[in-house]
Amino acid sequence: MADTSSARAQILGGIRKALGSVEGSEDARKRLAVHPRNLVPARAQLQHADQVELFTRMATEVAATVERLPGLSDVPRAVAEYLAGLNLPAEIRVAPDADLDAIPWDQRPTLTVSKGRARDSDGASVTGAFAGVAETGSLMLLSGTERPTTLNFLPDTHIVVLKRSQVVGTMEDAWDRLRGLGVAGTMPRTVNFITGPSRTGDIEMRIELGAHGPRRLHILLVED
Amino acid sequence: MEPTTHAFPENARKALSDERLQKVLAIAPAGFVNRRKQAADRLPEFEALRDQGRDLKNHVLANLDTYLEAFESKVTEQGGHVHWCRTDQEARDAILGICRAANAKTVTKGKSMVSEEIGINDYLEANGLTPIETDLGEYIIQLRHEPPSHIIAPAFHLSKKDVEGTFRQAHTDLPPDRVLDDPKVLIAEARTVLRRKFQQADVGITGANLMIAETGSTVIVTNEGNGDLTQILPRVHVVIASIEKIVPTLEDAALVLRLLARSATGQEASAYTTFSTGPRRPGDLDGPEEFHVVLLDNGRSALLGTEFQEVLRCIRCGACMNHCPVYGAVGGHAYGWVYPGPIGSVIQPALLGVKEAGHLPNASTFCGRCEAVCPMRIPLPKMMRHWREKEFEEGLQPAAMRKGLGLWAWFARRPALYHAATRMAIRALGALGRGKGRFAALPLAQGWTKHRDMPAPEGKTFQQMWAEQKGKR
Ligand code: SF4
């Protein structure tokens, strides 16, 4: 790999000369340590029940579909019926996520379930979420050994299990939860905020769903 | 890409007589304007967020060295690499070096204006690699060997008929009787072709809308999902980003993101906002094994401490061009290089030199719409005036302008451009729901009255052409 240290020295040196600084600022180091919140819009600063309502409304607005379920045991039925309703094959690729282990897939023997990262042939995936952001109706998904990112993008249909308690108000709230995991200073390799299915406006400014990613995003909002 | 910015007057004339382009320009920018307004109106805090965005970026620029170093050490800590590049050539070589080390043949690309700035596609191609743009608009213009005409809608100058023609030519296995008259079908066709490319790629290159010093993350904001497939499928992920894209923390990213999507497309949030940090972790089932950030200066740090420092707040949302009467009259290609519209008129002289790009800051009505909508409150008209002063100092202005014909002389002497611009300005103002009073206060009107009896140098044919066009409206 080419050595770019002289370019580094010159760029940083030039910046310091222009700014009249020598070795960086306390201000900046403090901001990094404290990570203060900026203005957070009032929209999502609500009671939790209202945040759940707002999440559902915003997600629906961007063409995701939201289905409420009483518990994880209802997921197999909901998935099977959703796929059948769209005339899609009853086959799903599921994230090998321990959080989804409680789902009794065997109650639906007609549903073909396999686990792992997405393959090109997979038509539908089921993944868990880390959070749902009410302000924008976005899902927050983390990569990890049990959560391959390809499941979020390769299949045509993406089904996401979101527990009610995972709904937060804003992106800032979601960051707080991630920081709360205690893996100080280390982000997962990929953090996806997903707001509706894939879309493009590149041909004559007409918005069409299903550009490169999933054309359908179905959210199972599960009571817990 | 060789700039043709010096030929702006000719480019503009051509654009004005391009009927197809004029049809697009009559509709498309207004669509962006309306959507942005609806999104901004829906968020009561929008104006206050703009103030905070401005202040945040000012703070970042005042501490740029600290934040860049913090970013670098975080990237390294997580197993990634940062490549510092002073010039476009250094960045091209850094990327080529990474591709060579990976034994790459096929390179997929997400949309990135900085990658256009450094001309990476031509360079990789000249060195035997196959770069493939995967954003639908970028893919289309790559097949047509055209530059983007808008920073967020690169192919918006094309109709679906144009796209159909392009695909029929490029996708040689397409049966001739396949009907391709619907955007849906065209999108499906591109998706199928590009899926194969995603699977073949050895390296994926994306840009970055943001870099986060606190975590060493890079962020892309997209709607199609192509930027994600670009970075999770190949073995190597390369991010090309310019130094001013850095923000301190995840909270600061949230602030900028609230401004970006609304200003760009009028969305509350884009479909995909993705934070990428380092390579895949032990045990991960997918994701890239290598993560490289190519950090480009290319003249930006030289703007610090000058009257142009504030332009480094730009988040490349495109709002300024959507609201610009000049852009609305001539489109993006007339600007002759990578960045069109008001932002282009301010940064192209910085990146290309006043000699090449000096026309741009002159081609302005100084109506002030760009500054009024810029989420980062960049005083674009003021900066265009600074460039004019520099151009004057360097003795580069044409003789007529040096005699002091006033700020709008260049523009006012081109009645067609002027009228098109005025119409656009009225339309834009109408769409923004402002009163007529503001328009009357525009310097534009005075400029025209003052110079209206000047001979129009364009000659008869151009005026005739214009009269014909007018008849159609
Ligand atoms: S100058 Fe302002 S409005 Fe124009 S692209 Fe940059 S941030 Fe957006």
XYZ file of C-alpha atoms and ligand atoms in Angstrom:
705
model
C 0.000 0.000 0.000
C 1.327 3.428 -0.942
C 2.618 5.565 1.895
C 0.505 8.703 2.192
C 2.143 10.075 5.328
C 3.767 13.043 3.604
C 0.408 13.999 2.102
C -1.071 13.603 5.577
C 1.527 15.889 7.132
C 1.038 18.464 4.426
C -2.759 18.477 4.568
C -2.870 18.688 8.368
C -0.043 21.233 8.374
C -1.877 23.393 5.861
C -5.067 23.236 7.887
C -3.262 24.180 11.104
C -1.511 27.050 9.420
C -4.781 28.401 8.042
C -6.515 27.977 11.396
C -3.574 29.253 13.410
C -3.728 26.207 15.674
C -0.876 24.027 16.796
C -2.154 20.781 18.172
C -5.881 20.711 17.916
C -8.415 22.048 20.339
C -9.842 21.149 23.723
C -13.266 22.197 22.436
C -13.219 19.519 19.821
C -11.932 16.808 22.138
C -14.643 17.681 24.617
C -17.357 17.479 21.993
C -16.162 14.004 21.027
C -16.219 12.851 24.620
C -19.553 14.408 25.604
C -21.374 14.034 22.248
C -24.052 16.589 23.152
C -27.441 16.458 21.477
C -28.386 19.203 19.073
C -31.924 20.493 18.704
C -34.209 17.461 18.599
C -37.592 18.135 16.945
C -40.609 17.950 19.226
C -42.486 15.640 16.868
C -41.360 12.382 18.431
C -41.038 13.515 22.025
C -44.140 11.662 23.075
C -45.421 8.982 25.412
C -44.234 5.565 24.279
C -47.675 4.508 23.063
C -47.847 7.597 20.889
C -44.358 6.939 19.571
C -45.565 3.529 18.445
C -48.498 5.170 16.658
C -46.191 7.728 15.042
C -43.774 5.013 13.945
C -46.603 3.110 12.281
C -47.924 6.211 10.547
C -44.530 7.331 9.257
C -43.502 3.866 8.065
C -46.788 3.474 6.238
C -46.325 6.844 4.615
C -43.111 5.653 2.946
C -44.829 2.536 1.572
C -43.782 0.038 4.224
C -46.584 -2.130 5.601
C -47.036 -2.639 9.331
C -48.855 -5.534 10.970
C -49.360 -5.741 14.719
C -49.008 -9.096 16.413
C -49.720 -10.138 20.007
C -46.519 -12.169 20.317
C -43.622 -13.890 18.586
C -45.630 -17.100 18.332
C -47.870 -15.351 15.792
C -44.981 -14.596 13.453
C -45.040 -17.863 11.411
C -48.735 -17.500 10.643
C -48.346 -13.806 9.760
C -45.377 -14.475 7.479
C -47.109 -17.356 5.706
C -50.296 -15.364 5.177
C -48.408 -12.290 4.005
C -46.497 -14.278 1.374
C -49.586 -16.178 0.301
C -51.524 -12.935 -0.051
C -48.955 -11.755 -2.577
C -48.759 -15.108 -4.354
C -45.140 -15.448 -3.316
C -43.417 -18.786 -2.609
C -43.607 -19.887 1.031
C -39.853 -19.779 1.469
C -37.906 -17.544 3.769
C -34.297 -16.928 4.622
C -34.055 -16.031 8.303
C -31.288 -14.280 10.214
C -29.649 -16.762 12.618
C -30.473 -14.260 15.344
C -30.941 -15.586 18.890
C -33.648 -12.977 19.375
C -35.719 -14.743 16.735
C -35.161 -18.244 18.191
C -38.396 -18.004 20.122
C -40.372 -17.985 16.880
C -42.028 -21.432 16.508
C -41.485 -21.860 12.774
C -42.409 -25.550 12.970
C -46.014 -24.547 13.616
C -46.183 -23.744 9.913
C -44.792 -26.824 8.194
C -45.708 -25.435 4.776
C -43.225 -22.614 5.270
C -39.704 -23.495 4.135
C -37.270 -21.885 6.540
C -33.502 -21.687 6.166
C -30.998 -19.614 8.084
C -27.900 -17.715 7.075
C -26.752 -14.842 4.896
C -28.788 -14.029 1.808
C -28.161 -15.869 -1.421
C -29.099 -14.581 -4.839
C -31.990 -16.985 -5.096
C -33.670 -15.906 -1.853
C -36.977 -14.183 -2.511
C -37.895 -13.215 1.042
C -35.986 -12.622 4.260
C -36.935 -12.288 7.903
C -34.669 -10.294 10.204
C -34.899 -8.713 13.615
C -34.447 -4.998 14.252
C -32.465 -3.138 16.871
C -34.841 -0.186 17.019
C -37.660 1.576 15.239
C -37.377 5.350 14.991
C -40.789 6.977 15.362
C -39.817 10.382 13.958
C -39.257 8.999 10.472
C -40.700 5.465 10.570
C -37.192 4.067 10.113
C -35.917 0.655 11.179
C -32.438 0.454 12.652
C -30.637 -2.812 11.921
C -27.182 -3.808 13.132
C -24.793 -6.197 11.451
C -23.204 -8.960 13.497
C -22.462 -12.657 13.540
C -26.185 -13.396 13.833
C -27.344 -10.587 11.593
C -25.992 -10.635 8.044
C -26.597 -7.352 6.199
C -27.224 -9.041 2.853
C -30.649 -10.135 4.180
C -31.649 -6.455 4.250
C -30.840 -5.839 0.593
C -30.763 -8.882 -1.695
C -34.248 -10.422 -1.379
C -37.244 -8.832 -3.061
C -39.277 -8.987 0.108
C -37.894 -7.987 3.491
C -39.882 -8.841 6.596
C -38.690 -7.287 9.845
C -39.677 -8.299 13.348
C -39.773 -5.225 15.568
C -40.685 -5.531 19.217
C -42.889 -2.801 20.581
C -40.333 -1.948 23.257
C -37.773 -1.329 20.512
C -39.652 1.703 19.239
C -37.877 4.910 20.247
C -38.572 8.539 19.422
C -35.557 9.700 17.481
C -32.236 8.682 15.998
C -30.580 10.198 19.076
C -32.590 7.849 21.313
C -31.462 4.950 19.162
C -27.815 6.014 19.540
C -28.301 6.102 23.301
C -29.528 2.527 23.210
C -26.600 1.440 21.082
C -24.162 3.153 23.430
C -25.976 1.436 26.286
C -24.903 -1.951 24.930
C -21.599 -1.198 26.586
C -19.411 -1.912 23.578
C -17.832 1.450 24.187
C -16.613 3.198 21.080
C -17.164 0.321 18.715
C -19.891 0.417 16.159
C -21.050 -2.730 14.416
C -19.548 -2.921 10.919
C -22.887 -1.833 9.391
C -25.742 0.129 10.903
C -28.668 0.454 8.508
C -31.503 2.906 8.945
C -34.160 1.662 6.559
C -37.104 3.899 5.738
C -39.493 2.125 3.400
C -38.627 -0.147 0.497
C -35.975 0.638 -2.105
C -36.993 3.320 -4.603
C -35.722 5.501 -7.404
C -36.809 8.709 -9.086
C -34.083 8.565 -11.694
C -36.318 8.085 -14.720
C -38.376 11.203 -15.359
C -38.569 11.949 -11.629
C -41.287 9.351 -11.142
C -40.847 7.491 -7.875
C -40.855 3.730 -8.443
C -40.366 1.101 -5.751
C -37.885 -1.754 -5.948
C -34.748 -0.265 -7.471
C -31.867 -2.435 -6.255
C -33.041 -3.390 -2.804
C -36.321 -4.941 -1.639
C -39.505 -3.827 -3.324
C -41.532 -4.700 -0.246
C -40.825 -3.935 3.386
C -43.214 -5.589 5.824
C -42.882 -4.795 9.508
C -44.250 -7.175 12.146
C -44.714 -5.030 15.217
C -44.831 -7.489 18.086
C -46.110 -6.803 21.610
C -43.619 -7.604 24.349
C -13.416 14.566 -17.461
C -12.015 17.574 -19.330
C -13.848 20.649 -18.109
C -15.620 22.814 -20.714
C -16.461 25.404 -18.115
C -14.570 28.104 -20.041
C -17.165 27.648 -22.798
C -20.125 28.379 -20.536
C -21.633 31.047 -22.833
C -21.639 28.657 -25.806
C -22.804 25.775 -23.638
C -25.639 27.938 -22.323
C -26.701 29.013 -25.795
C -26.804 25.414 -26.917
C -28.802 24.416 -23.863
C -31.344 27.157 -24.492
C -31.978 25.956 -28.014
C -32.191 22.306 -26.932
C -35.944 21.785 -26.955
C -35.829 18.434 -25.240
C -33.773 19.829 -22.404
C -36.029 22.848 -22.081
C -39.040 20.554 -21.715
C -37.365 18.737 -18.827
C -36.255 21.962 -17.185
C -39.788 23.323 -17.344
C -40.957 20.556 -14.998
C -38.216 18.855 -13.027
C -36.732 21.606 -10.833
C -40.204 22.772 -9.826
C -40.908 19.242 -8.581
C -37.890 19.405 -6.295
C -38.847 22.900 -5.142
C -42.356 21.830 -4.143
C -41.233 18.699 -2.355
C -38.594 20.542 -0.389
C -41.075 23.181 0.659
C -43.596 20.618 1.857
C -40.950 18.797 3.854
C -39.594 22.008 5.374
C -43.081 23.258 6.266
C -43.845 20.005 7.998
C -41.003 20.388 10.463
C -41.493 23.478 12.621
C -37.876 23.343 13.756
C -36.467 23.348 10.221
C -35.125 26.909 10.263
C -33.608 26.467 13.713
C -31.971 23.245 12.534
C -30.439 25.165 9.638
C -28.896 27.599 12.114
C -27.498 24.704 14.074
C -26.222 23.028 10.935
C -24.369 26.185 9.995
C -22.893 26.563 13.473
C -21.900 22.912 13.625
C -20.030 23.030 10.336
C -18.345 26.284 11.341
C -17.144 24.554 14.474
C -15.945 21.582 12.441
C -13.982 23.783 10.053
C -12.388 25.629 12.955
C -11.259 22.260 14.362
C -10.792 20.323 11.169
C -7.346 18.986 12.064
C -8.520 17.532 15.370
C -11.562 15.860 13.852
C -9.666 14.395 10.914
C -7.044 12.924 13.220
C -9.679 11.517 15.538
C -11.468 9.978 12.554
C -8.286 8.430 11.263
C -7.367 6.855 14.563
C -10.855 5.346 14.920
C -10.781 3.903 11.410
C -7.373 2.383 12.078
C -8.431 1.041 15.464
C -11.236 -0.912 13.772
C -8.930 -2.395 11.168
C -9.527 0.076 8.324
C -7.055 2.220 6.406
C -7.012 5.950 5.697
C -5.229 7.235 2.586
C -4.503 10.962 2.608
C -4.517 12.532 -0.826
C -3.578 16.098 -1.685
C -4.673 15.961 -5.302
C -7.040 14.155 -7.634
C -4.063 12.290 -9.087
C -3.019 11.018 -5.654
C -6.573 9.828 -5.034
C -6.751 8.035 -8.383
C -3.453 6.325 -7.658
C -4.507 5.351 -4.153
C -7.679 3.722 -5.481
C -5.883 2.017 -8.341
C -3.301 0.722 -5.852
C -6.034 -0.783 -3.670
C -7.692 -2.386 -6.701
C -4.387 -3.816 -7.917
C -3.549 -5.235 -4.497
C -6.960 -6.914 -4.512
C -6.374 -8.317 -8.006
C -9.584 -6.634 -9.017
C -11.140 -6.776 -12.442
C -14.657 -5.503 -11.875
C -15.296 -2.517 -9.639
C -18.844 -1.499 -8.716
C -19.562 2.076 -7.709
C -22.157 3.879 -5.690
C -22.956 7.459 -6.589
C -20.224 9.873 -5.528
C -19.591 13.392 -6.776
C -16.023 13.276 -5.477
C -15.388 10.238 -7.655
C -16.571 12.317 -10.628
C -14.293 15.108 -9.468
C -11.246 12.851 -9.593
C -12.367 11.135 -12.795
C -11.857 7.680 -11.353
C -13.842 5.732 -13.961
C -11.719 6.797 -16.919
C -8.568 6.160 -14.935
C -9.547 2.658 -13.868
C -10.641 1.852 -17.389
C -7.373 3.128 -18.844
C -5.637 0.763 -16.426
C -7.534 -2.291 -17.524
C -10.274 -2.418 -14.884
C -14.024 -2.301 -15.460
C -15.783 0.271 -13.280
C -19.583 -0.016 -13.186
C -21.865 2.688 -11.857
C -24.785 1.113 -10.013
C -26.985 4.073 -9.144
C -29.631 3.896 -11.858
C -29.106 7.456 -13.077
C -25.325 7.118 -13.000
C -25.507 3.763 -14.780
C -27.550 5.308 -17.575
C -25.191 8.224 -18.111
C -22.145 5.973 -17.885
C -23.556 3.899 -20.745
C -24.102 7.146 -22.681
C -20.645 8.509 -21.815
C -22.218 11.668 -20.414
C -21.445 13.596 -17.252
C -24.178 13.997 -14.604
C -26.454 16.997 -15.060
C -27.530 17.260 -11.422
C -25.736 16.249 -8.251
C -28.564 14.135 -6.906
C -30.469 13.290 -10.100
C -27.638 12.680 -12.547
C -29.818 11.622 -15.490
C -32.700 13.963 -15.038
C -32.081 15.529 -18.439
C -33.132 12.260 -20.099
C -36.563 10.909 -21.009
C -37.627 7.283 -20.677
C -37.314 7.040 -24.472
C -33.653 8.040 -24.182
C -33.144 5.402 -21.502
C -34.840 2.764 -23.639
C -32.525 3.604 -26.546
C -29.491 3.422 -24.289
C -30.456 0.021 -22.870
C -31.236 -1.434 -26.293
C -27.797 -0.422 -27.452
C -25.890 -1.592 -24.381
C -27.796 -4.719 -23.336
C -27.235 -6.663 -26.503
C -29.088 -9.754 -25.296
C -32.365 -7.814 -25.020
C -34.935 -9.307 -27.396
C -36.005 -6.596 -29.855
C -39.681 -7.296 -29.228
C -39.409 -6.717 -25.473
C -41.535 -3.665 -24.633
C -39.544 -1.105 -22.640
C -41.852 1.881 -22.512
C -42.502 1.985 -18.785
C -40.014 3.227 -16.152
C -40.907 0.126 -14.082
C -39.723 -2.172 -16.853
C -36.584 -0.122 -17.427
C -35.765 -0.260 -13.724
C -36.306 -4.020 -13.633
C -34.022 -4.427 -16.636
C -31.240 -2.397 -14.992
C -31.719 -4.279 -11.741
C -31.270 -7.642 -13.434
C -28.152 -6.576 -15.304
C -26.602 -4.911 -12.275
C -27.303 -7.858 -9.959
C -24.839 -9.872 -12.029
C -22.272 -7.079 -11.774
C -22.651 -6.847 -8.001
C -21.855 -10.545 -7.753
C -18.781 -10.235 -9.985
C -17.246 -7.213 -8.313
C -13.982 -7.518 -6.412
C -13.978 -3.948 -5.120
C -16.881 -1.627 -4.315
C -16.405 2.138 -4.233
C -18.853 4.448 -2.503
C -18.752 8.102 -1.576
C -19.649 9.446 1.851
C -22.251 12.025 2.745
C -20.660 12.194 6.173
C -17.718 10.899 8.126
C -17.949 10.632 11.894
C -14.878 11.479 13.940
C -16.203 9.879 17.123
C -16.606 6.416 15.618
C -14.571 6.364 12.397
C -17.750 5.654 10.454
C -18.633 6.780 6.951
C -22.260 7.396 6.046
C -24.109 7.090 2.759
C -27.646 8.268 2.144
C -29.414 6.611 -0.786
C -32.808 5.489 -2.007
C -32.042 2.595 -4.300
C -29.943 0.342 -2.072
C -27.184 0.138 -4.674
C -24.657 1.828 -2.398
C -25.265 -0.926 0.141
C -24.906 -3.792 -2.309
C -21.760 -2.036 -3.555
C -20.170 -2.184 -0.134
C -21.356 -5.478 1.339
C -20.857 -7.864 -1.591
C -17.254 -7.311 -2.808
C -14.260 -8.265 -0.721
C -12.992 -4.673 -0.518
C -14.911 -1.478 0.292
C -13.281 1.807 -0.716
C -14.816 5.085 0.441
C -13.798 8.206 -1.431
C -14.581 11.345 0.560
C -13.393 14.917 0.765
C -12.073 16.259 4.055
C -14.907 18.694 4.778
C -17.488 15.889 5.040
C -16.522 15.203 8.623
C -18.779 15.765 11.614
C -17.833 15.151 15.234
C -20.406 12.710 16.638
C -23.381 10.453 15.923
C -25.635 13.173 17.358
C -24.164 15.652 14.899
C -24.823 13.224 12.075
C -28.481 13.158 13.144
C -28.636 16.936 12.806
C -27.164 16.990 9.312
C -29.324 14.071 8.189
C -32.506 15.947 9.167
C -31.438 18.745 6.850
C -30.029 16.680 4.005
C -32.944 14.507 2.877
C -35.475 17.314 3.183
C -33.334 19.771 1.239
C -32.380 17.266 -1.436
C -35.529 15.343 -2.297
C -38.097 16.597 0.175
C -38.058 13.249 1.983
C -38.268 12.980 5.760
C -35.496 10.442 5.484
C -33.978 8.686 2.494
C -34.749 4.986 2.188
C -31.273 3.937 3.283
C -28.961 5.749 5.659
C -26.008 3.467 6.275
C -23.160 3.821 8.762
C -20.105 1.759 7.827
C -17.298 1.205 10.278
C -14.200 -0.793 9.417
C -14.183 -4.221 7.768
C -16.411 -7.164 8.720
C -15.878 -8.450 12.256
C -14.714 -11.944 13.187
C -17.620 -14.299 12.725
C -19.675 -11.944 10.519
C -21.382 -13.791 7.684
C -21.002 -10.998 5.158
C -19.524 -7.545 4.640
C -16.177 -6.485 3.176
C -12.901 -7.919 4.435
C -11.069 -4.648 3.796
C -12.167 -1.072 4.452
C -10.311 1.889 2.953
C -11.065 5.586 3.213
C -9.467 7.729 0.529
C -9.454 11.179 2.060
C -9.213 13.909 -0.551
C -8.146 17.507 -0.097
C -7.849 18.728 -3.708
C -7.676 22.419 -2.878
C -10.192 22.467 -0.062
C -7.842 23.153 2.833
C -6.522 26.141 0.865
C -9.978 27.719 1.219
C -9.708 27.786 5.015
C -9.061 31.253 6.311
C -10.216 32.822 3.026
C -13.466 34.498 2.039
C -14.500 31.098 0.624
C -14.153 29.074 3.832
C -17.904 28.887 4.369
C -18.488 26.968 1.154
C -16.887 24.005 2.914
C -20.104 23.706 4.920
C -21.806 22.342 1.812
C -23.550 18.978 2.191
C -24.217 18.608 -1.564
C -27.987 18.511 -1.292
C -28.635 20.201 -4.624
C -31.273 22.609 -3.275
C -29.374 25.637 -4.584
C -29.499 24.378 -8.169
C -33.140 23.330 -7.925
C -34.019 26.899 -6.986
C -31.606 28.647 -9.355
C -33.032 30.546 -12.340
C -29.800 30.156 -14.297
C -29.598 26.400 -13.695
C -33.309 26.221 -14.498
C -32.658 27.891 -17.840
C -29.542 26.059 -18.998
C -29.407 22.790 -17.010
C -26.355 21.128 -15.539
C -24.177 20.282 -18.532
C -23.659 23.934 -19.471
C -21.537 24.339 -16.337
C -19.021 22.153 -18.079
C -17.801 19.965 -15.235
C -18.892 18.076 -12.132
C -20.707 20.593 -9.929
C -23.433 22.691 -11.563
C -25.666 25.433 -10.209
C -24.758 27.990 -7.574
C -22.568 25.579 -5.628
C -20.708 24.859 -8.860
C -20.310 28.555 -9.564
C -18.556 28.886 -6.221
C -16.459 25.718 -6.023
C -15.551 25.163 -9.648
C -13.433 28.343 -9.742
C -11.732 27.059 -6.575
C -11.074 23.595 -7.994
C -10.404 24.479 -11.629
C -9.069 28.023 -11.359
C -10.652 31.331 -12.264
C -9.313 31.152 -15.779
C -11.275 27.998 -16.555
C -14.383 28.681 -14.490
C -14.581 32.480 -14.318
C -17.760 32.651 -16.373
C -19.776 30.835 -13.760
C -19.832 33.432 -10.967
C -20.786 35.971 -13.611
C -23.743 33.976 -14.824
C -25.901 34.902 -11.904
C -28.997 37.002 -11.416
C -28.038 37.532 -7.766
C -31.647 36.769 -6.912
C -30.560 35.171 -3.659
C -32.774 32.056 -3.842
C -29.805 29.725 -3.423
C -28.756 31.259 -0.144
C -32.376 31.389 0.997
C -32.762 27.606 0.687
C -29.240 26.382 1.422
C -29.573 24.187 4.526
C -26.097 25.272 5.617
C -26.870 28.950 4.963
C -23.877 29.387 2.699
C -23.763 32.951 1.325
C -23.389 31.780 -2.266
C -24.128 35.115 -4.010
C -21.568 36.898 -1.858
C -18.973 34.316 -2.818
C -19.775 34.650 -6.481
C -19.095 38.351 -6.074
C -15.752 37.542 -4.457
C -14.835 35.438 -7.466
C -15.792 38.276 -9.773
C -13.474 40.543 -7.835
C -10.673 38.012 -8.133
C -11.291 37.630 -11.809
C -11.167 41.393 -12.160
C -7.922 41.559 -10.204
C -6.392 38.935 -12.409
C -7.477 40.856 -15.495
C -9.423 37.921 -16.847
C -12.750 39.566 -17.478
C -13.713 40.455 -21.000
C -13.143 44.115 -21.885
C -16.805 45.053 -21.716
C -17.083 43.813 -18.170
C -13.926 45.543 -17.105
C -15.454 48.827 -18.144
C -17.871 48.351 -15.308
C -21.146 47.478 -16.937
C -22.485 46.416 -13.607
C -23.121 43.118 -11.934
C -25.725 41.776 -14.305
C -24.237 42.980 -17.558
C -23.045 39.605 -18.700
C -26.392 38.165 -18.009
C -28.503 41.066 -19.167
C -26.783 41.085 -22.513
C -28.149 37.673 -23.159
C -31.848 38.393 -23.320
C -32.890 34.821 -23.909
C -31.026 33.596 -20.909
C -32.253 36.577 -18.990
C -35.905 36.007 -19.788
C -35.686 32.313 -19.139
C -34.105 33.102 -15.818
C -36.715 35.650 -14.884
C -39.487 33.216 -15.662
C -37.796 30.583 -13.589
C -37.318 32.992 -10.741
C -40.992 33.888 -10.775
C -41.944 30.254 -10.906
C -39.597 29.395 -8.077
C -40.835 32.268 -5.977
C -44.430 31.337 -6.696
C -43.755 27.795 -5.632
C -42.196 29.051 -2.462
C -45.307 30.983 -1.684
C -43.532 34.277 -1.224
C -45.228 37.536 -2.135
C -44.531 39.478 -5.269
C -42.923 42.184 -3.193
C -39.795 40.175 -2.838
C -39.456 39.692 -6.515
C -39.796 43.427 -7.149
C -36.872 43.940 -4.832
C -34.612 41.717 -6.888
C -31.684 43.520 -8.434
C -32.437 41.642 -11.611
C -35.153 44.023 -12.765
C -32.989 47.084 -12.405
C -30.148 45.382 -14.164
C -32.271 44.720 -17.143
C -33.822 48.186 -17.343
C -30.407 49.653 -17.154
C -28.968 47.669 -19.998
C -31.938 46.893 -22.148
C -30.944 49.178 -24.990
C -27.615 47.515 -25.453
C -27.101 45.743 -28.749
C -27.709 42.050 -28.397
C -24.604 40.379 -29.733
C -26.234 37.006 -30.329
C -27.545 38.014 -33.772
C -30.730 37.333 -35.537
C -30.895 33.570 -35.597
C -30.762 33.285 -31.854
C -33.480 35.880 -31.381
C -35.612 34.195 -33.959
C -35.124 30.921 -32.234
C -36.202 32.492 -29.020
C -39.280 34.071 -30.588
C -40.287 30.666 -31.916
C -39.851 29.104 -28.532
C -41.920 31.789 -26.948
C -44.721 31.102 -29.412
C -44.888 27.571 -28.057
C -45.220 28.467 -24.456
S -24.466 25.031 -1.393
Fe -26.084 24.646 0.092
S -27.908 24.264 -1.173
Fe -26.131 24.059 -2.550
S -25.638 21.874 -2.528
Fe -24.382 22.862 -0.915
S -25.597 22.645 0.966
Fe -26.997 22.262 -0.741
